[in-house]
Every structure is written in C-alpha cells, then in structure tokens.
Amino acid sequence: MKRPDKHVAFLALIVAGVCWGLGFPLGKLVLRETDAAHMVLLRFAVAAVVAAPFALRTAEARALFRSPVILAAGALYGIAFMVQFEGLAHVSVTLAALLVGAMPALIAISAKLLGEKVSRASWGGVAAATLGAALIAGKPDGAGSPLGVALSLGSLFIFLAWLIVLRRAPKAPTPMAIPAVTVIIAAATVLPISWVMHGPPKLDLSPMVWVGILGLGVLGTLLATAAWQFGSARVGSASAGVFINIEPLMGACIGVWLFGDHLTWALAAGGLMIIAGSFAVVLGERHVAPVTASAGPI
C-alpha cells in the first residue's frame, strides 16, 4: 500500500472519531426538547435522506437491501443508537463519552471468543478499561444514574454485534453503498420502535435543536460511518482502533468545557484507565489478525 493512501485512510479515521465525538454534545442539546427515541429517529431520518442517492444509484447497491447481513447490520445499528441515547438521557455527556473508551477492549474480547489470538498486552488493556468503567459506574457522583450507565454500556455490546455482523458483508459496489444502505435500514428499524414508545415525533423544535439534528444525521451518522469503514479497511483494526479514542476524549472535553459537566476524581481516574487500556489493546493487537476491517464503533 502506498504511503499517501495510508495518509488518506488515517485522515478518514480522524474525521470519523471527531464526528462520532460530536454525537454526545449534540445529542444532549437535542434531548433538551425531545426524548431519546425521537432524537435517534430524526437523526437517522436526516441521514437516510442524504444517503438515498448513494444507496439507490446502482442495481448492485440496491441489491444490498436484500442481503440478510446488511439487513441485520442496519437493524443492530439503529437499536444500538436508541439504547445509547436512552442512556445519555440519564448520564452526563462526559460520563457517556468516557464509557465508550471501553470499546477497543470489547473488540479484543470478541477476537478471543472468535478464535483469534489476543496478546498479553491486549489483555492488560482489557483489564484496565474494565476497571475504569467499573470505577465510573460504581461512583457516578452525580454524573448519572445506574440505569444510564447500564444502558450506555449495553449499547456498546450491540455496537460490537454490529461490527461482527459486518464482517460477513458482501463486497460493496461503491465505498458509500454499505454505509448508505445501513443507515436507511436503521432509520426503518427505529421508526416503529420510537412510534410505539412515544407516538409521532415532535417537529416544532427550536432552530438550534434542528441544527443539532442535522449535525447528528449528516456528520455523526452518515459521514462518520462512511469515513470509518473507508479508513479501517485500509490500515487494519490494530492501527484504526487507536482512533476510537478520539470519540471519548473529544466528547468528555466538550462535556466539561461547554456543558458544565463536573470532572470528579472518580470520573477522571476511570476515564484515564479506559483510555490507557484502550491504547494497550490496540497496540497489543498490532501483530494479531484483525477483528474487523470494515467498520467501527459509534
């Protein structure tokens, strides 16, 4: 692989991490005027509208709507976001963002369960990230309720299932085809669930909230998903995994600086353990077969 290609891949991974990191503060903004289920529905509705030209452009892309793997991936993606933002409604931006730092550790565990070799360094990272998450969950100190922490952590396992399912995805006719079809299927999955939970969505929202919804749909959903799949497919999961940590770092910083979240010692220590453990995982997996080469977390 030529070095310029790797530079483009790393740039795409940075874009994905930044866009996913924006999801927590923008989501918290939108949650001021609507509930989590409707926020996710509107987010995916916006993403689906933007994604439609990419998903419907060719017969090969349209055929992805008949793929059981893509159908399952889209459904898992939508449900994962619903669970995650139901959790965000009960925790601070900082706490929710830092918990996502456990994702690389979960990827390492899934690799072992799927029969792949996991290094000792990676297991050390798993232990550190797990202890960090337990520290945060055990002492939220006003940052969130146990339910919110449980939902936030539970969403990571659903995202992990999404990653594993995508390993079996058919070959994409274009780089945007699978991300576009995935978000459209996710929108179709979220629609009936949110409708049963809360009825039709409220649309008379403030302009600032609509800006947040547009940002979540275009940047935090479609662009982030497409950028991650593009980048991770070209550099491997070990290198790509490092960029997962852009999301919790950025989300936590925005939560503290702009949303007035209180950075307690427990939150800071737990967050540092999650970040350190995540780096140990991805660095320890440098010489291990990748878990996935096509997708990444929120």
PDB file of N, CA, C and O in Angstrom, residues 144-207:
ATOM      1  N   GLY A 144     -24.528  10.580  36.682  1.00  0.00           N
ATOM      2  CA  GLY A 144     -25.534   9.774  36.012  1.00  0.00           C
ATOM      3  C   GLY A 144     -26.092   8.714  36.936  1.00  0.00           C
ATOM      4  O   GLY A 144     -25.546   8.421  37.989  1.00  0.00           O
ATOM      5  N   SER A 145     -27.214   8.125  36.517  1.00  0.00           N
ATOM      6  CA  SER A 145     -27.863   7.083  37.307  1.00  0.00           C
ATOM      7  C   SER A 145     -27.317   5.715  36.906  1.00  0.00           C
ATOM      8  O   SER A 145     -26.756   5.548  35.825  1.00  0.00           O
ATOM      9  N   PRO A 146     -27.492   4.712  37.769  1.00  0.00           N
ATOM     10  CA  PRO A 146     -27.076   3.347  37.397  1.00  0.00           C
ATOM     11  C   PRO A 146     -27.745   2.870  36.112  1.00  0.00           C
ATOM     12  O   PRO A 146     -27.122   2.172  35.317  1.00  0.00           O
ATOM     13  N   LEU A 147     -29.031   3.258  35.899  1.00  0.00           N
ATOM     14  CA  LEU A 147     -29.716   2.873  34.661  1.00  0.00           C
ATOM     15  C   LEU A 147     -29.018   3.472  33.447  1.00  0.00           C
ATOM     16  O   LEU A 147     -28.816   2.801  32.429  1.00  0.00           O
ATOM     17  N   GLY A 148     -28.648   4.745  33.547  1.00  0.00           N
ATOM     18  CA  GLY A 148     -27.973   5.387  32.431  1.00  0.00           C
ATOM     19  C   GLY A 148     -26.642   4.737  32.113  1.00  0.00           C
ATOM     20  O   GLY A 148     -26.287   4.547  30.946  1.00  0.00           O
ATOM     21  N   VAL A 149     -25.877   4.382  33.160  1.00  0.00           N
ATOM     22  CA  VAL A 149     -24.599   3.709  32.959  1.00  0.00           C
ATOM     23  C   VAL A 149     -24.818   2.341  32.320  1.00  0.00           C
ATOM     24  O   VAL A 149     -24.094   1.946  31.395  1.00  0.00           O
ATOM     25  N   ALA A 150     -25.823   1.602  32.799  1.00  0.00           N
ATOM     26  CA  ALA A 150     -26.097   0.270  32.253  1.00  0.00           C
ATOM     27  C   ALA A 150     -26.492   0.348  30.782  1.00  0.00           C
ATOM     28  O   ALA A 150     -26.030  -0.459  29.962  1.00  0.00           O
ATOM     29  N   LEU A 151     -27.339   1.321  30.434  1.00  0.00           N
ATOM     30  CA  LEU A 151     -27.751   1.468  29.038  1.00  0.00           C
ATOM     31  C   LEU A 151     -26.574   1.875  28.157  1.00  0.00           C
ATOM     32  O   LEU A 151     -26.414   1.364  27.040  1.00  0.00           O
ATOM     33  N   SER A 152     -25.738   2.767  28.649  1.00  0.00           N
ATOM     34  CA  SER A 152     -24.584   3.208  27.872  1.00  0.00           C
ATOM     35  C   SER A 152     -23.626   2.052  27.609  1.00  0.00           C
ATOM     36  O   SER A 152     -23.118   1.897  26.492  1.00  0.00           O
ATOM     37  N   LEU A 153     -23.374   1.243  28.637  1.00  0.00           N
ATOM     38  CA  LEU A 153     -22.503   0.082  28.453  1.00  0.00           C
ATOM     39  C   LEU A 153     -23.168  -0.975  27.579  1.00  0.00           C
ATOM     40  O   LEU A 153     -22.525  -1.595  26.734  1.00  0.00           O
ATOM     41  N   GLY A 154     -24.480  -1.181  27.771  1.00  0.00           N
ATOM     42  CA  GLY A 154     -25.187  -2.167  26.967  1.00  0.00           C
ATOM     43  C   GLY A 154     -25.162  -1.839  25.488  1.00  0.00           C
ATOM     44  O   GLY A 154     -25.070  -2.735  24.640  1.00  0.00           O
ATOM     45  N   SER A 155     -25.227  -0.555  25.171  1.00  0.00           N
ATOM     46  CA  SER A 155     -25.200  -0.162  23.764  1.00  0.00           C
ATOM     47  C   SER A 155     -23.889  -0.569  23.096  1.00  0.00           C
ATOM     48  O   SER A 155     -23.859  -0.874  21.899  1.00  0.00           O
ATOM     49  N   LEU A 156     -22.797  -0.592  23.871  1.00  0.00           N
ATOM     50  CA  LEU A 156     -21.508  -0.974  23.294  1.00  0.00           C
ATOM     51  C   LEU A 156     -21.520  -2.421  22.813  1.00  0.00           C
ATOM     52  O   LEU A 156     -20.921  -2.756  21.792  1.00  0.00           O
ATOM     53  N   PHE A 157     -22.218  -3.284  23.548  1.00  0.00           N
ATOM     54  CA  PHE A 157     -22.299  -4.678  23.127  1.00  0.00           C
ATOM     55  C   PHE A 157     -23.131  -4.824  21.850  1.00  0.00           C
ATOM     56  O   PHE A 157     -22.860  -5.691  21.016  1.00  0.00           O
ATOM     57  N   ILE A 158     -24.143  -3.975  21.701  1.00  0.00           N
ATOM     58  CA  ILE A 158     -24.928  -4.016  20.465  1.00  0.00           C
ATOM     59  C   ILE A 158     -24.097  -3.499  19.302  1.00  0.00           C
ATOM     60  O   ILE A 158     -24.138  -4.049  18.195  1.00  0.00           O
ATOM     61  N   PHE A 159     -23.329  -2.432  19.545  1.00  0.00           N
ATOM     62  CA  PHE A 159     -22.415  -1.965  18.504  1.00  0.00           C
ATOM     63  C   PHE A 159     -21.393  -3.034  18.142  1.00  0.00           C
ATOM     64  O   PHE A 159     -21.027  -3.198  16.975  1.00  0.00           O
ATOM     65  N   LEU A 160     -20.935  -3.778  19.142  1.00  0.00           N
ATOM     66  CA  LEU A 160     -19.984  -4.860  18.885  1.00  0.00           C
ATOM     67  C   LEU A 160     -20.616  -5.928  18.001  1.00  0.00           C
ATOM     68  O   LEU A 160     -19.972  -6.446  17.075  1.00  0.00           O
ATOM     69  N   ALA A 161     -21.887  -6.250  18.263  1.00  0.00           N
ATOM     70  CA  ALA A 161     -22.586  -7.215  17.412  1.00  0.00           C
ATOM     71  C   ALA A 161     -22.681  -6.693  15.982  1.00  0.00           C
ATOM     72  O   ALA A 161     -22.556  -7.459  15.019  1.00  0.00           O
ATOM     73  N   TRP A 162     -22.897  -5.390  15.860  1.00  0.00           N
ATOM     74  CA  TRP A 162     -22.936  -4.769  14.528  1.00  0.00           C
ATOM     75  C   TRP A 162     -21.608  -4.964  13.801  1.00  0.00           C
ATOM     76  O   TRP A 162     -21.584  -5.311  12.613  1.00  0.00           O
ATOM     77  N   LEU A 163     -20.515  -4.761  14.507  1.00  0.00           N
ATOM     78  CA  LEU A 163     -19.196  -4.951  13.898  1.00  0.00           C
ATOM     79  C   LEU A 163     -18.993  -6.382  13.432  1.00  0.00           C
ATOM     80  O   LEU A 163     -18.491  -6.634  12.336  1.00  0.00           O
ATOM     81  N   ILE A 164     -19.387  -7.333  14.279  1.00  0.00           N
ATOM     82  CA  ILE A 164     -19.187  -8.743  13.951  1.00  0.00           C
ATOM     83  C   ILE A 164     -20.030  -9.141  12.748  1.00  0.00           C
ATOM     84  O   ILE A 164     -19.570  -9.862  11.851  1.00  0.00           O
ATOM     85  N   VAL A 165     -21.262  -8.667  12.707  1.00  0.00           N
ATOM     86  CA  VAL A 165     -22.135  -8.966  11.568  1.00  0.00           C
ATOM     87  C   VAL A 165     -21.554  -8.404  10.279  1.00  0.00           C
ATOM     88  O   VAL A 165     -21.568  -9.060   9.227  1.00  0.00           O
ATOM     89  N   LEU A 166     -21.008  -7.190  10.348  1.00  0.00           N
ATOM     90  CA  LEU A 166     -20.462  -6.561   9.149  1.00  0.00           C
ATOM     91  C   LEU A 166     -19.246  -7.303   8.593  1.00  0.00           C
ATOM     92  O   LEU A 166     -18.870  -7.084   7.437  1.00  0.00           O
ATOM     93  N   ARG A 167     -18.628  -8.154   9.394  1.00  0.00           N
ATOM     94  CA  ARG A 167     -17.513  -8.954   8.880  1.00  0.00           C
ATOM     95  C   ARG A 167     -17.959  -9.839   7.727  1.00  0.00           C
ATOM     96  O   ARG A 167     -17.156 -10.229   6.875  1.00  0.00           O
ATOM     97  N   ARG A 168     -19.243 -10.160   7.680  1.00  0.00           N
ATOM     98  CA  ARG A 168     -19.782 -11.032   6.638  1.00  0.00           C
ATOM     99  C   ARG A 168     -20.463 -10.247   5.520  1.00  0.00           C
ATOM    100  O   ARG A 168     -21.160 -10.832   4.689  1.00  0.00           O
ATOM    101  N   ALA A 169     -20.279  -8.942   5.499  1.00  0.00           N
ATOM    102  CA  ALA A 169     -20.940  -8.112   4.499  1.00  0.00           C
ATOM    103  C   ALA A 169     -20.452  -8.458   3.092  1.00  0.00           C
ATOM    104  O   ALA A 169     -19.269  -8.756   2.893  1.00  0.00           O
ATOM    105  N   PRO A 170     -21.336  -8.431   2.105  1.00  0.00           N
ATOM    106  CA  PRO A 170     -20.911  -8.686   0.723  1.00  0.00           C
ATOM    107  C   PRO A 170     -20.038  -7.547   0.215  1.00  0.00           C
ATOM    108  O   PRO A 170     -19.979  -6.473   0.814  1.00  0.00           O
ATOM    109  N   LYS A 171     -19.370  -7.778  -0.880  1.00  0.00           N
ATOM    110  CA  LYS A 171     -18.497  -6.760  -1.455  1.00  0.00           C
ATOM    111  C   LYS A 171     -19.321  -5.561  -1.884  1.00  0.00           C
ATOM    112  O   LYS A 171     -20.363  -5.696  -2.542  1.00  0.00           O
ATOM    113  N   ALA A 172     -18.863  -4.374  -1.526  1.00  0.00           N
ATOM    114  CA  ALA A 172     -19.607  -3.157  -1.828  1.00  0.00           C
ATOM    115  C   ALA A 172     -19.320  -2.685  -3.247  1.00  0.00           C
ATOM    116  O   ALA A 172     -18.158  -2.642  -3.661  1.00  0.00           O
ATOM    117  N   PRO A 173     -20.351  -2.311  -4.008  1.00  0.00           N
ATOM    118  CA  PRO A 173     -20.115  -1.806  -5.364  1.00  0.00           C
ATOM    119  C   PRO A 173     -19.434  -0.443  -5.379  1.00  0.00           C
ATOM    120  O   PRO A 173     -18.704  -0.122  -6.301  1.00  0.00           O
ATOM    121  N   THR A 174     -19.680   0.362  -4.347  1.00  0.00           N
ATOM    122  CA  THR A 174     -19.051   1.675  -4.197  1.00  0.00           C
ATOM    123  C   THR A 174     -18.726   1.876  -2.719  1.00  0.00           C
ATOM    124  O   THR A 174     -19.344   1.247  -1.849  1.00  0.00           O
ATOM    125  N   PRO A 175     -17.765   2.760  -2.372  1.00  0.00           N
ATOM    126  CA  PRO A 175     -17.425   2.969  -0.958  1.00  0.00           C
ATOM    127  C   PRO A 175     -18.595   3.432  -0.098  1.00  0.00           C
ATOM    128  O   PRO A 175     -18.639   3.130   1.099  1.00  0.00           O
ATOM    129  N   MET A 176     -19.533   4.157  -0.679  1.00  0.00           N
ATOM    130  CA  MET A 176     -20.648   4.698   0.098  1.00  0.00           C
ATOM    131  C   MET A 176     -21.848   3.770   0.159  1.00  0.00           C
ATOM    132  O   MET A 176     -22.797   4.037   0.897  1.00  0.00           O
ATOM    133  N   ALA A 177     -21.845   2.677  -0.598  1.00  0.00           N
ATOM    134  CA  ALA A 177     -23.047   1.851  -0.723  1.00  0.00           C
ATOM    135  C   ALA A 177     -23.467   1.231   0.607  1.00  0.00           C
ATOM    136  O   ALA A 177     -24.624   1.377   1.031  1.00  0.00           O
ATOM    137  N   ILE A 178     -22.550   0.519   1.270  1.00  0.00           N
ATOM    138  CA  ILE A 178     -22.918  -0.155   2.518  1.00  0.00           C
ATOM    139  C   ILE A 178     -23.266   0.842   3.621  1.00  0.00           C
ATOM    140  O   ILE A 178     -24.285   0.666   4.307  1.00  0.00           O
ATOM    141  N   PRO A 179     -22.482   1.905   3.857  1.00  0.00           N
ATOM    142  CA  PRO A 179     -22.900   2.880   4.869  1.00  0.00           C
ATOM    143  C   PRO A 179     -24.268   3.487   4.566  1.00  0.00           C
ATOM    144  O   PRO A 179     -25.082   3.675   5.482  1.00  0.00           O
ATOM    145  N   ALA A 180     -24.522   3.799   3.306  1.00  0.00           N
ATOM    146  CA  ALA A 180     -25.798   4.424   2.946  1.00  0.00           C
ATOM    147  C   ALA A 180     -26.967   3.482   3.189  1.00  0.00           C
ATOM    148  O   ALA A 180     -27.986   3.861   3.786  1.00  0.00           O
ATOM    149  N   VAL A 181     -26.837   2.238   2.738  1.00  0.00           N
ATOM    150  CA  VAL A 181     -27.920   1.263   2.933  1.00  0.00           C
ATOM    151  C   VAL A 181     -28.107   0.979   4.419  1.00  0.00           C
ATOM    152  O   VAL A 181     -29.238   0.841   4.905  1.00  0.00           O
ATOM    153  N   THR A 182     -27.021   0.904   5.162  1.00  0.00           N
ATOM    154  CA  THR A 182     -27.099   0.623   6.596  1.00  0.00           C
ATOM    155  C   THR A 182     -27.912   1.678   7.326  1.00  0.00           C
ATOM    156  O   THR A 182     -28.779   1.343   8.153  1.00  0.00           O
ATOM    157  N   VAL A 183     -27.659   2.953   7.061  1.00  0.00           N
ATOM    158  CA  VAL A 183     -28.386   3.992   7.799  1.00  0.00           C
ATOM    159  C   VAL A 183     -29.849   4.050   7.388  1.00  0.00           C
ATOM    160  O   VAL A 183     -30.728   4.382   8.204  1.00  0.00           O
ATOM    161  N   ILE A 184     -30.153   3.720   6.138  1.00  0.00           N
ATOM    162  CA  ILE A 184     -31.555   3.698   5.719  1.00  0.00           C
ATOM    163  C   ILE A 184     -32.303   2.567   6.425  1.00  0.00           C
ATOM    164  O   ILE A 184     -33.437   2.753   6.908  1.00  0.00           O
ATOM    165  N   ILE A 185     -31.690   1.395   6.500  1.00  0.00           N
ATOM    166  CA  ILE A 185     -32.309   0.277   7.222  1.00  0.00           C
ATOM    167  C   ILE A 185     -32.439   0.612   8.703  1.00  0.00           C
ATOM    168  O   ILE A 185     -33.456   0.289   9.347  1.00  0.00           O
ATOM    169  N   ALA A 186     -31.439   1.271   9.255  1.00  0.00           N
ATOM    170  CA  ALA A 186     -31.511   1.676  10.658  1.00  0.00           C
ATOM    171  C   ALA A 186     -32.674   2.628  10.891  1.00  0.00           C
ATOM    172  O   ALA A 186     -33.394   2.509  11.895  1.00  0.00           O
ATOM    173  N   ALA A 187     -32.874   3.569   9.980  1.00  0.00           N
ATOM    174  CA  ALA A 187     -33.999   4.504  10.110  1.00  0.00           C
ATOM    175  C   ALA A 187     -35.324   3.760  10.077  1.00  0.00           C
ATOM    176  O   ALA A 187     -36.246   4.055  10.862  1.00  0.00           O
ATOM    177  N   ALA A 188     -35.450   2.778   9.174  1.00  0.00           N
ATOM    178  CA  ALA A 188     -36.678   1.994   9.087  1.00  0.00           C
ATOM    179  C   ALA A 188     -36.897   1.163  10.346  1.00  0.00           C
ATOM    180  O   ALA A 188     -38.048   0.903  10.744  1.00  0.00           O
ATOM    181  N   THR A 189     -35.827   0.734  10.997  1.00  0.00           N
ATOM    182  CA  THR A 189     -35.929  -0.038  12.238  1.00  0.00           C
ATOM    183  C   THR A 189     -36.360   0.839  13.402  1.00  0.00           C
ATOM    184  O   THR A 189     -37.208   0.453  14.229  1.00  0.00           O
ATOM    185  N   VAL A 190     -35.786   2.030  13.479  1.00  0.00           N
ATOM    186  CA  VAL A 190     -36.061   2.933  14.594  1.00  0.00           C
ATOM    187  C   VAL A 190     -37.478   3.500  14.535  1.00  0.00           C
ATOM    188  O   VAL A 190     -38.100   3.742  15.582  1.00  0.00           O
ATOM    189  N   LEU A 191     -37.991   3.711  13.320  1.00  0.00           N
ATOM    190  CA  LEU A 191     -39.308   4.359  13.162  1.00  0.00           C
ATOM    191  C   LEU A 191     -40.421   3.680  13.957  1.00  0.00           C
ATOM    192  O   LEU A 191     -41.065   4.327  14.795  1.00  0.00           O
ATOM    193  N   PRO A 192     -40.707   2.381  13.769  1.00  0.00           N
ATOM    194  CA  PRO A 192     -41.811   1.772  14.526  1.00  0.00           C
ATOM    195  C   PRO A 192     -41.534   1.685  16.026  1.00  0.00           C
ATOM    196  O   PRO A 192     -42.458   1.797  16.836  1.00  0.00           O
ATOM    197  N   ILE A 193     -40.268   1.484  16.403  1.00  0.00           N
ATOM    198  CA  ILE A 193     -39.947   1.375  17.830  1.00  0.00           C
ATOM    199  C   ILE A 193     -40.214   2.692  18.542  1.00  0.00           C
ATOM    200  O   ILE A 193     -40.863   2.739  19.601  1.00  0.00           O
ATOM    201  N   SER A 194     -39.734   3.790  17.966  1.00  0.00           N
ATOM    202  CA  SER A 194     -39.947   5.093  18.592  1.00  0.00           C
ATOM    203  C   SER A 194     -41.417   5.476  18.580  1.00  0.00           C
ATOM    204  O   SER A 194     -41.911   6.122  19.512  1.00  0.00           O
ATOM    205  N   TRP A 195     -42.131   5.082  17.534  1.00  0.00           N
ATOM    206  CA  TRP A 195     -43.563   5.406  17.431  1.00  0.00           C
ATOM    207  C   TRP A 195     -44.343   4.686  18.529  1.00  0.00           C
ATOM    208  O   TRP A 195     -45.232   5.275  19.159  1.00  0.00           O
ATOM    209  N   VAL A 196     -44.015   3.415  18.774  1.00  0.00           N
ATOM    210  CA  VAL A 196     -44.697   2.658  19.837  1.00  0.00           C
ATOM    211  C   VAL A 196     -44.356   3.243  21.202  1.00  0.00           C
ATOM    212  O   VAL A 196     -45.214   3.334  22.091  1.00  0.00           O
ATOM    213  N   MET A 197     -43.108   3.666  21.389  1.00  0.00           N
ATOM    214  CA  MET A 197     -42.680   4.179  22.682  1.00  0.00           C
ATOM    215  C   MET A 197     -43.293   5.534  23.012  1.00  0.00           C
ATOM    216  O   MET A 197     -43.741   5.767  24.135  1.00  0.00           O
ATOM    217  N   HIS A 198     -43.316   6.437  22.032  1.00  0.00           N
ATOM    218  CA  HIS A 198     -43.702   7.818  22.328  1.00  0.00           C
ATOM    219  C   HIS A 198     -44.658   8.447  21.323  1.00  0.00           C
ATOM    220  O   HIS A 198     -44.944   9.645  21.419  1.00  0.00           O
ATOM    221  N   GLY A 199     -45.134   7.695  20.332  1.00  0.00           N
ATOM    222  CA  GLY A 199     -46.000   8.278  19.331  1.00  0.00           C
ATOM    223  C   GLY A 199     -45.209   9.035  18.272  1.00  0.00           C
ATOM    224  O   GLY A 199     -43.986   8.895  18.173  1.00  0.00           O
ATOM    225  N   PRO A 200     -45.883   9.862  17.475  1.00  0.00           N
ATOM    226  CA  PRO A 200     -45.178  10.597  16.418  1.00  0.00           C
ATOM    227  C   PRO A 200     -44.193  11.595  17.006  1.00  0.00           C
ATOM    228  O   PRO A 200     -44.410  12.129  18.093  1.00  0.00           O
ATOM    229  N   PRO A 201     -43.116  11.863  16.295  1.00  0.00           N
ATOM    230  CA  PRO A 201     -42.098  12.785  16.826  1.00  0.00           C
ATOM    231  C   PRO A 201     -42.584  14.232  16.826  1.00  0.00           C
ATOM    232  O   PRO A 201     -43.361  14.644  15.967  1.00  0.00           O
ATOM    233  N   LYS A 202     -42.084  14.991  17.768  1.00  0.00           N
ATOM    234  CA  LYS A 202     -42.359  16.419  17.842  1.00  0.00           C
ATOM    235  C   LYS A 202     -41.453  17.131  16.844  1.00  0.00           C
ATOM    236  O   LYS A 202     -40.231  16.949  16.850  1.00  0.00           O
ATOM    237  N   LEU A 203     -42.056  17.952  15.969  1.00  0.00           N
ATOM    238  CA  LEU A 203     -41.292  18.623  14.930  1.00  0.00           C
ATOM    239  C   LEU A 203     -41.153  20.126  15.143  1.00  0.00           C
ATOM    240  O   LEU A 203     -40.336  20.772  14.479  1.00  0.00           O
ATOM    241  N   ASP A 204     -41.928  20.685  16.057  1.00  0.00           N
ATOM    242  CA  ASP A 204     -41.843  22.129  16.311  1.00  0.00           C
ATOM    243  C   ASP A 204     -40.715  22.407  17.313  1.00  0.00           C
ATOM    244  O   ASP A 204     -40.938  22.853  18.438  1.00  0.00           O
ATOM    245  N   LEU A 205     -39.503  22.130  16.868  1.00  0.00           N
ATOM    246  CA  LEU A 205     -38.322  22.301  17.700  1.00  0.00           C
ATOM    247  C   LEU A 205     -37.635  23.624  17.365  1.00  0.00           C
ATOM    248  O   LEU A 205     -37.855  24.204  16.306  1.00  0.00           O
ATOM    249  N   SER A 206     -36.798  24.085  18.251  1.00  0.00           N
ATOM    250  CA  SER A 206     -36.099  25.349  18.036  1.00  0.00           C
ATOM    251  C   SER A 206     -35.070  25.203  16.917  1.00  0.00           C
ATOM    252  O   SER A 206     -34.595  24.097  16.635  1.00  0.00           O
ATOM    253  N   PRO A 207     -34.710  26.309  16.266  1.00  0.00           N
ATOM    254  CA  PRO A 207     -33.702  26.243  15.204  1.00  0.00           C
ATOM    255  C   PRO A 207     -32.380  25.633  15.674  1.00  0.00           C
ATOM    256  O   PRO A 207     -31.746  24.882  14.917  1.00  0.00           O
TER     257      PRO A 207
END
